[in-house]
Amino acid sequence: MESSALKNLLGQLFSRPPRAFVRTYGCQGNLSDSERIKGILAAAGFDFCTCTEEADLIIMNTCAIREHAQERVFGNIGALKPLKEQRREMKIAVCGCMPQQGGVGEKIQRRFPFVDLVFGTHALPQLPQMLFEIYSGTKHLRRVEDEEGTISENLPIKRDSSFKAWLPISYGCDNFCSYCVVPYVRGRERSRAFDVVVKEARELAAQGYKDITLLGQNVNSYRDGNKNFPKLVKEIDSIEGDFRIRFMTSHPKDCSEELLRTMAQCRKAARHLHLPVQSGNDEILSAMNRKYTRSQYLETVNLAKSLMPDLTITSDIIVGFPGESEAQFRDTLDLVRQVEYGSLFTFIYSPRDGTAAAALPDPVSRQEKVARLQELCSLQESIALRRISRYQGKVLRVLAEEVREFLPDGQALISARMESNGVVEFAGDEGFVGQFLDVEITDTNRLILKGKFCECHGRKITGIEGVTA
Ligand code: 5AD
Ligand code: SF4
């Protein structure tokens, strides 16, 4: 359905543009989907607001990756009840990965009968039609489809940022890691056409985007005919413009020598690689169905470091996978010491319905798992602090992302992203946001670095993270 029919209907119902509030949970894939949801809403005539109280339509785009994420969403949907009781004409929709799981859409409708619309990840392109139906009086609409193999191109998009862009290159996942719900809620892996992705990247560069992140659940297994992921990175690198290329999430089994060599050759590819290891123990990796061993992972890391000495590697780690012993956990700590990650996302294993690991016996106590997580986090913090101390006194090229606060002298405290994906804060002008700048690092005692803006553009950039020689 065209959004014009919805627009006409809304025009009859509202004397001013209706206001939408879109809340996003979870990963970059969801952030990117929400930009498409907002694109569809904008095309139908919606304005946007930043709080639920002002909204005529609330859309909650949900995440199902862990129990904790899901419980948070349930709590936040429940909290909307009084608002809906005050303003019955307000519409509430819940979408994304939670409704896409068997039975969860029904559960949302049973538990929260005030929710007007529930739809799964594959139904997003039908949003105009679904909104038309609920604004025409349909109650408790639910649309969750099994369609897994298609990609909807040409959906409108309203990007959250004018300088950082998500560029989805593939959807879904075929890996079926034994703990993970993603293959069940995001469907089979499918890649967008090479030329379509390159065209979108070209448009982003022309619009002045400075940081383009190629997205896929398994980004580096991208393939369109004989064009694989390294070819795509190379092609985007050749586009004119001053921008960085990032990509996530890479699966270690698909992190080929060709990809690492391509990264090393591509001037615009950020010297950052997010390469989730999940565990440092071979038995656990096998039980997780990760399809690589500890030594294969370390080989990839060593090759990456030798090709790009200034590379920062980050990772995801799950502690307390069913049956993980203390000794197996020690293998993970040992691997973390060897790789020297820039940062880690750490999780306690969370059983997900329908996944293979959910059926495994899990004798280790929650308390023990929490203790393991804490030990891992404090090890990582000491590694990260040691790593970043090498930046002391160096000049780095950073992308100013936001104003954190205004300082007593009227200057803005700017938060900026380094090529490694690390964050540095410095005093400057609020107009810096969205620009690449040179910043001298003055304090490396905290994970968020402190720096000083310096006007040294045009100098030769070499070495660590574009350290000025
Ligand atoms: N329990 C805990 N962590 C999980 N992840 C995915 N599924 C689970 C789960 N069931 C983590 C993995 C993945 C990241 C996005 O979330 O580390 O890389
Ligand atoms: Fe989940 Fe594994 Fe696919 Fe990542 S690669 S989305 S962890 S199944």
XYZ file of C-alpha atoms and ligand atoms in Angstrom, residues 65-66 179-180 276 278 316 318 347-350 352, ligand 1:
31
model
C 18.733 -11.560 22.331
C 18.732 -12.118 26.112
C 22.772 -20.100 22.207
C 21.433 -17.567 19.719
C 33.385 -11.865 18.650
C 32.455 -15.866 22.641
C 31.802 -10.309 22.514
C 29.573 -15.131 26.883
C 27.314 -11.311 28.741
C 26.103 -13.979 31.094
C 24.579 -16.813 29.091
C 20.804 -16.450 28.833
C 16.526 -18.693 24.709
N 23.026 -15.320 26.030
C 24.016 -14.427 26.258
N 24.592 -13.703 25.296
C 24.153 -13.882 24.032
N 24.521 -13.309 22.873
C 23.750 -13.815 21.887
N 22.894 -14.718 22.392
C 23.123 -14.772 23.721
C 22.550 -15.524 24.787
N 21.591 -16.398 24.580
C 25.601 -12.338 22.768
C 26.742 -12.872 21.887
C 26.573 -12.068 20.637
C 26.026 -10.762 21.166
C 25.352 -9.896 20.163
O 25.105 -11.163 22.157
O 27.957 -12.564 22.516
O 27.775 -11.891 19.927
